[in-house]
CSV table of C-alpha atoms in Angstrom, one decimal:
chain,number,residue,atom,x,y,z
A,1,MET,CA,12.5,-35.9,8.1
A,2,THR,CA,14.0,-32.8,8.3
A,3,HIS,CA,11.9,-30.2,6.7
A,4,SER,CA,12.9,-26.4,5.5
A,5,LEU,CA,9.9,-25.0,6.7
A,6,TYR,CA,12.0,-21.7,7.9
A,7,ILE,CA,12.2,-20.5,3.8
A,8,LEU,CA,8.6,-19.5,4.1
A,9,ASP,CA,8.8,-16.7,6.6
A,10,ASP,CA,8.3,-13.6,5.0
A,11,SER,CA,11.7,-11.6,4.8
A,12,PRO,CA,12.6,-8.8,2.6
A,13,TRP,CA,12.9,-11.0,-0.2
A,14,PHE,CA,10.1,-13.4,-0.1
A,15,GLU,CA,6.0,-12.9,0.4
A,16,TRP,CA,3.7,-15.4,0.9
A,17,ILE,CA,0.0,-14.7,0.4
A,18,ARG,CA,-2.2,-17.7,1.8
A,19,LEU,CA,-5.8,-17.7,0.1
A,20,HIS,CA,-9.0,-19.8,0.9
A,21,SER,CA,-9.7,-19.9,-2.8
A,22,THR,CA,-8.9,-18.1,-6.6
A,23,ASP,CA,-9.5,-18.5,-10.1
A,24,SER,CA,-5.9,-19.6,-10.8
A,25,THR,CA,-2.7,-19.0,-8.7
A,26,ILE,CA,-1.3,-17.5,-11.9
A,27,ASP,CA,-3.7,-14.8,-12.8
A,28,PHE,CA,-3.5,-14.0,-8.9
A,29,LEU,CA,0.0,-13.3,-9.5
A,30,LYS,CA,-0.7,-11.2,-12.3
A,31,HIS,CA,-2.8,-8.7,-10.7
A,32,TYR,CA,-1.3,-8.6,-7.6
A,33,ARG,CA,0.6,-5.5,-6.7
A,34,PRO,CA,2.7,-5.9,-3.7
A,35,VAL,CA,3.0,-3.0,-1.0
A,36,SER,CA,7.0,-3.1,-1.6
A,37,PRO,CA,9.1,-4.7,-3.8
A,38,LYS,CA,9.5,-8.7,-3.2
A,39,ASP,CA,12.7,-10.5,-5.1
A,40,MET,CA,9.8,-14.0,-4.4
A,41,ILE,CA,6.2,-13.5,-4.0
A,42,LEU,CA,4.5,-17.0,-3.0
A,43,VAL,CA,0.9,-17.3,-2.9
A,44,THR,CA,-1.3,-20.5,-2.0
A,45,ALA,CA,-4.4,-21.6,-2.6
A,46,ASP,CA,-7.1,-24.2,-1.0
A,47,PHE,CA,-8.9,-24.4,-4.2
A,48,GLN,CA,-8.5,-23.2,-7.5
A,49,THR,CA,-11.8,-22.2,-9.7
A,50,ALA,CA,-10.1,-22.3,-13.0
A,51,GLY,CA,-6.5,-24.0,-12.4
A,52,ARG,CA,-5.3,-24.7,-15.6
A,53,GLY,CA,-2.2,-26.6,-17.0
A,54,GLN,CA,-0.4,-26.4,-20.3
A,55,ALA,CA,-2.0,-25.5,-23.7
A,56,GLY,CA,-4.8,-24.6,-21.9
A,57,ASN,CA,-5.7,-27.9,-20.0
A,58,SER,CA,-8.0,-27.6,-16.9
A,59,TRP,CA,-6.4,-29.4,-13.7
A,60,GLU,CA,-9.0,-31.2,-11.3
A,61,SER,CA,-8.2,-30.6,-7.6
A,62,GLU,CA,-10.5,-31.3,-4.7
A,63,ALA,CA,-10.6,-28.4,-2.6
A,64,GLY,CA,-8.1,-28.3,0.2
A,65,LYS,CA,-6.1,-32.0,-0.5
A,66,ASN,CA,-3.7,-31.0,-2.4
A,67,LEU,CA,-0.7,-28.1,-3.3
A,68,LEU,CA,-2.0,-25.4,-5.2
A,69,PHE,CA,0.4,-22.8,-5.7
A,70,GLY,CA,2.3,-20.4,-8.3
A,71,LEU,CA,5.9,-18.1,-7.8
A,72,LEU,CA,6.4,-14.9,-9.2
A,73,PHE,CA,9.8,-13.7,-9.8
A,74,HIS,CA,12.6,-12.2,-11.8
A,75,PRO,CA,15.2,-13.5,-13.6
A,76,ARG,CA,16.2,-10.8,-15.7
A,77,GLU,CA,19.7,-12.2,-16.2
A,78,VAL,CA,18.5,-15.4,-18.1
A,79,GLU,CA,17.4,-15.0,-21.7
A,80,ALA,CA,14.9,-15.3,-23.5
A,81,ASN,CA,16.2,-18.1,-25.8
A,82,ARG,CA,17.3,-20.1,-22.3
A,83,GLN,CA,14.2,-19.7,-20.4
A,84,PHE,CA,14.0,-23.3,-20.3
A,85,ILE,CA,16.4,-23.6,-17.6
A,86,LEU,CA,13.8,-22.3,-15.3
A,87,SER,CA,11.3,-25.1,-16.6
A,88,GLN,CA,14.2,-27.7,-15.6
A,89,ALA,CA,15.2,-25.6,-11.9
A,90,VAL,CA,11.3,-25.9,-10.8
A,91,ALA,CA,10.6,-29.8,-12.6
A,92,LEU,CA,14.1,-31.1,-10.5
A,93,SER,CA,12.8,-29.2,-7.1
A,94,ILE,CA,9.5,-30.5,-7.3
A,95,CYS,CA,10.6,-34.6,-8.8
A,96,GLU,CA,13.6,-34.0,-5.8
A,97,THR,CA,10.8,-33.2,-3.6
A,98,LEU,CA,8.2,-36.1,-3.9
A,99,SER,CA,11.8,-38.4,-4.4
A,100,ASP,CA,12.1,-38.0,-0.2
A,101,TYR,CA,8.5,-39.8,0.2
A,102,ALA,CA,8.1,-42.0,-3.1
A,103,GLU,CA,10.6,-43.9,-5.4
A,104,ASP,CA,10.0,-43.9,-9.3
A,105,ILE,CA,9.3,-40.0,-9.7
A,106,ARG,CA,10.5,-38.3,-12.4
A,107,ILE,CA,10.0,-35.5,-15.1
A,108,LYS,CA,8.0,-36.2,-18.5
A,109,TRP,CA,9.1,-33.9,-20.7
A,110,PRO,CA,8.8,-30.8,-20.5
A,111,ASN,CA,8.0,-29.9,-16.7
A,112,ASP,CA,5.2,-32.8,-15.7
A,113,ILE,CA,5.7,-34.8,-13.1
A,114,TYR,CA,5.0,-38.4,-13.1
A,115,TRP,CA,5.2,-41.5,-11.0
A,116,LYS,CA,5.8,-44.7,-13.0
A,117,ASP,CA,3.1,-43.9,-15.9
A,118,ARG,CA,0.8,-41.8,-13.6
A,119,LYS,CA,0.8,-37.8,-13.5
A,120,ILE,CA,1.4,-36.6,-10.1
A,121,CYS,CA,2.3,-32.8,-10.6
A,122,GLY,CA,1.8,-30.9,-13.9
A,123,MET,CA,2.4,-27.0,-13.8
A,124,LEU,CA,2.3,-24.3,-16.0
A,125,ILE,CA,5.3,-21.4,-16.9
A,126,GLU,CA,4.2,-18.0,-18.3
A,127,ASN,CA,7.6,-15.0,-18.6
A,128,THR,CA,7.5,-12.2,-19.5
A,129,LEU,CA,10.3,-10.2,-22.0
A,130,VAL,CA,11.5,-7.9,-22.3
A,131,GLY,CA,14.1,-7.1,-24.9
A,132,ARG,CA,15.7,-10.6,-25.0
A,133,CYS,CA,15.8,-10.9,-21.2
A,134,ILE,CA,13.1,-12.3,-18.9
A,135,GLU,CA,11.1,-9.3,-16.3
A,136,ASN,CA,8.9,-11.2,-14.9
A,137,CYS,CA,8.4,-15.2,-14.5
A,138,ILE,CA,4.9,-16.9,-13.1
A,139,ILE,CA,5.4,-20.5,-12.0
A,140,GLY,CA,2.3,-22.2,-11.4
A,141,ALA,CA,2.2,-25.7,-9.8
A,142,GLY,CA,-0.7,-28.6,-8.7
A,143,ILE,CA,0.9,-31.0,-7.1
A,144,ASN,CA,-1.7,-34.2,-6.2
A,145,ILE,CA,-1.0,-34.9,-2.2
A,146,ASN,CA,-4.0,-36.2,-0.4
A,147,GLN,CA,-6.5,-36.5,-3.1
A,148,GLN,CA,-8.3,-40.2,-3.3
A,149,THR,CA,-10.5,-39.9,-5.7
A,150,PHE,CA,-10.7,-38.4,-9.6
A,151,CYS,CA,-13.6,-37.4,-11.1
A,152,SER,CA,-12.4,-35.7,-14.6
A,153,ASP,CA,-11.2,-37.9,-17.8
A,154,ALA,CA,-7.3,-37.2,-17.4
A,155,PRO,CA,-6.0,-40.7,-18.1
A,156,ASN,CA,-3.8,-41.1,-15.1
A,157,PRO,CA,-3.6,-39.3,-12.3
A,158,VAL,CA,-2.3,-40.4,-8.8
A,159,SER,CA,-1.9,-38.3,-5.9
A,160,LEU,CA,0.9,-39.3,-2.8
A,161,ARG,CA,-1.5,-40.8,-0.6
A,162,GLN,CA,-2.3,-43.2,-3.0
A,163,ILE,CA,1.1,-44.1,-3.7
A,164,THR,CA,2.2,-43.4,0.1
A,165,GLY,CA,-0.8,-45.0,1.6
A,166,LYS,CA,-0.6,-42.2,3.9
A,167,GLU,CA,-1.7,-38.3,4.6
A,168,GLN,CA,1.1,-36.2,4.1
A,169,GLU,CA,0.8,-32.1,5.1
A,170,PRO,CA,1.3,-30.1,1.6
A,171,VAL,CA,3.4,-27.2,3.9
A,172,PHE,CA,6.1,-29.7,4.2
A,173,ILE,CA,6.4,-30.7,0.4
A,174,LEU,CA,5.9,-26.8,-0.1
A,175,ALA,CA,9.2,-25.8,1.6
A,176,ASP,CA,11.1,-28.1,1.1
A,177,THR,CA,10.1,-27.7,-2.9
A,178,ILE,CA,10.9,-23.9,-2.6
A,179,LYS,CA,14.1,-24.4,-0.4
A,180,ARG,CA,15.2,-26.8,-3.6
A,181,PHE,CA,13.9,-23.8,-6.1
A,182,LYS,CA,16.2,-21.0,-4.6
A,183,ASP,CA,19.1,-22.9,-4.6
A,184,TYR,CA,18.6,-23.5,-8.5
A,185,TYR,CA,17.8,-20.7,-8.7
A,186,ARG,CA,21.2,-18.8,-7.0
A,187,LYS,CA,23.1,-21.3,-9.2
A,188,ILE,CA,20.9,-19.7,-12.8
A,189,GLN,CA,21.9,-16.4,-11.6
A,190,GLN,CA,25.5,-17.4,-10.8
A,191,GLY,CA,26.3,-18.9,-14.5
A,192,GLN,CA,26.1,-22.1,-12.9
A,193,THR,CA,23.5,-24.3,-14.9
A,194,GLU,CA,25.3,-27.6,-15.8
A,195,ASP,CA,24.1,-29.5,-12.5
A,196,ILE,CA,20.9,-28.4,-13.3
A,197,VAL,CA,20.8,-29.8,-16.7
A,198,ARG,CA,22.4,-33.1,-16.3
A,199,ASN,CA,20.3,-33.8,-13.0
A,200,TYR,CA,17.1,-32.9,-15.0
A,201,ARG,CA,18.5,-35.5,-18.3
A,202,GLU,CA,18.9,-37.8,-15.1
A,203,ARG,CA,15.2,-37.5,-13.6
A,204,LEU,CA,13.7,-38.0,-16.9
A,205,TYR,CA,10.6,-40.0,-17.0
A,206,ARG,CA,11.9,-42.4,-19.7
A,207,HIS,CA,15.0,-41.8,-20.5
A,208,ASN,CA,16.5,-44.8,-21.1
A,209,GLY,CA,15.4,-47.3,-24.4
A,210,PHE,CA,13.3,-47.1,-27.5
A,211,HIS,CA,9.7,-46.0,-26.3
A,212,LEU,CA,6.5,-45.4,-29.2
A,213,TYR,CA,6.0,-41.8,-29.8
A,214,GLN,CA,3.6,-40.9,-32.1
A,215,ASP,CA,3.8,-37.3,-34.4
A,216,ALA,CA,2.0,-36.0,-37.1
A,217,ASP,CA,3.1,-38.9,-39.6
A,218,GLY,CA,2.1,-41.4,-37.2
A,219,VAL,CA,3.7,-43.2,-34.9
A,220,PHE,CA,7.4,-45.0,-34.8
A,221,GLU,CA,9.8,-46.0,-31.8
A,222,ALA,CA,12.5,-43.5,-30.6
A,223,GLU,CA,15.1,-43.1,-27.9
A,224,ILE,CA,15.6,-39.7,-26.1
A,225,HIS,CA,18.7,-38.3,-27.8
A,226,ASP,CA,19.0,-34.5,-26.3
A,227,VAL,CA,17.0,-32.1,-24.5
A,228,GLU,CA,18.3,-28.8,-25.7
A,229,PRO,CA,18.3,-25.2,-23.9
A,230,THR,CA,15.2,-24.4,-26.3
A,231,GLY,CA,13.6,-27.2,-24.6
A,232,HIS,CA,13.1,-29.2,-27.7
A,233,LEU,CA,13.0,-32.1,-27.8
A,234,VAL,CA,15.2,-34.9,-29.5
A,235,LEU,CA,14.5,-38.2,-30.4
A,236,ALA,CA,16.4,-40.9,-32.0
A,237,ASP,CA,15.5,-44.0,-34.0
A,238,ARG,CA,17.0,-47.2,-34.2
A,239,ASP,CA,18.8,-46.0,-37.5
A,240,GLY,CA,20.3,-43.0,-35.9
A,241,VAL,CA,18.1,-40.4,-37.1
A,242,THR,CA,17.3,-37.8,-34.9
A,243,ARG,CA,14.0,-35.4,-34.8
A,244,ARG,CA,13.5,-32.8,-33.2
A,245,TYR,CA,10.2,-31.4,-31.3
A,246,ALA,CA,9.0,-28.7,-29.6
A,247,PHE,CA,6.2,-28.8,-27.0
A,248,LYS,CA,2.9,-30.6,-28.2
A,249,GLU,CA,4.5,-31.8,-31.6
A,250,VAL,CA,4.3,-34.7,-29.9
A,251,SER,CA,3.0,-37.7,-28.1
A,252,HIS,CA,4.5,-40.3,-26.3
A,253,LEU,CA,2.8,-43.3,-26.1
A,254,ILE,CA,2.1,-46.2,-23.3
A,255,PRO,CA,2.4,-49.5,-24.5
A,256,SER,CA,-0.9,-50.7,-22.3
A,257,ASP,CA,-3.0,-48.0,-24.1
A,258,THR,CA,-1.7,-48.2,-27.7
A,259,ALA,CA,-3.7,-50.6,-28.1
A,260,LEU,CA,-6.9,-47.7,-26.9
A,261,SER,CA,-5.7,-45.3,-29.1
A,262,ALA,CA,-5.3,-42.7,-26.4
A,263,PRO,CA,-1.5,-41.4,-26.6
A,264,PHE,CA,-0.4,-39.6,-23.4
A,265,VAL,CA,0.6,-35.8,-24.7
A,266,LEU,CA,4.2,-34.8,-23.4
């Protein structure tokens, strides 16, 4: 397998900062002031003392075993009402890279990465808006690479080593992910987002067939009908009636856990 290590070389447009430990890569980038402006700033850490995921959830990671990174860039050409395209692009980049190592890698709406019914990657995206456009975008991601034991109460973690039975090199996965994201980001800058939207939909976790969900009104069966440009998930029941959800308004129930009343939150 050929990797894109050259993409990590410092250049006029790119800077890579390597840390042994930080509170979180997102918080580091929020306060970092580069000596000279860069199009993208990447920070990696062997360990995070306060890593977090969506909606304030914590992220467990054994020191030196996984890939923890943050990416700062300035997508000023993206309007605020289309910011979900950035989430789709980074989720696709990670999903496609991990698919080089294992089958059944999927994107669980909106941007978790799953292997079968288990979570291998979580990410958080924070945008700074100026008017109707995005001034700064910070992406923080944690990919379980070589960790073999998980001690938190997270219901379904898995690592690439557990899947493949082999220890993997995180820097290769990082380089290939950044290369893919750079290519997708160039398409976004050029207004060519059709491939991103289509590929995201095709790689969605349980994108075919009817599955169990739960919202404020209870449990119901539905299939994925659409993911809107705003990021809203549209589900359709067997009668064709659609329901539209923002993040955290609906849970995707995995059948083996339904009896325990332990839905995995989308």
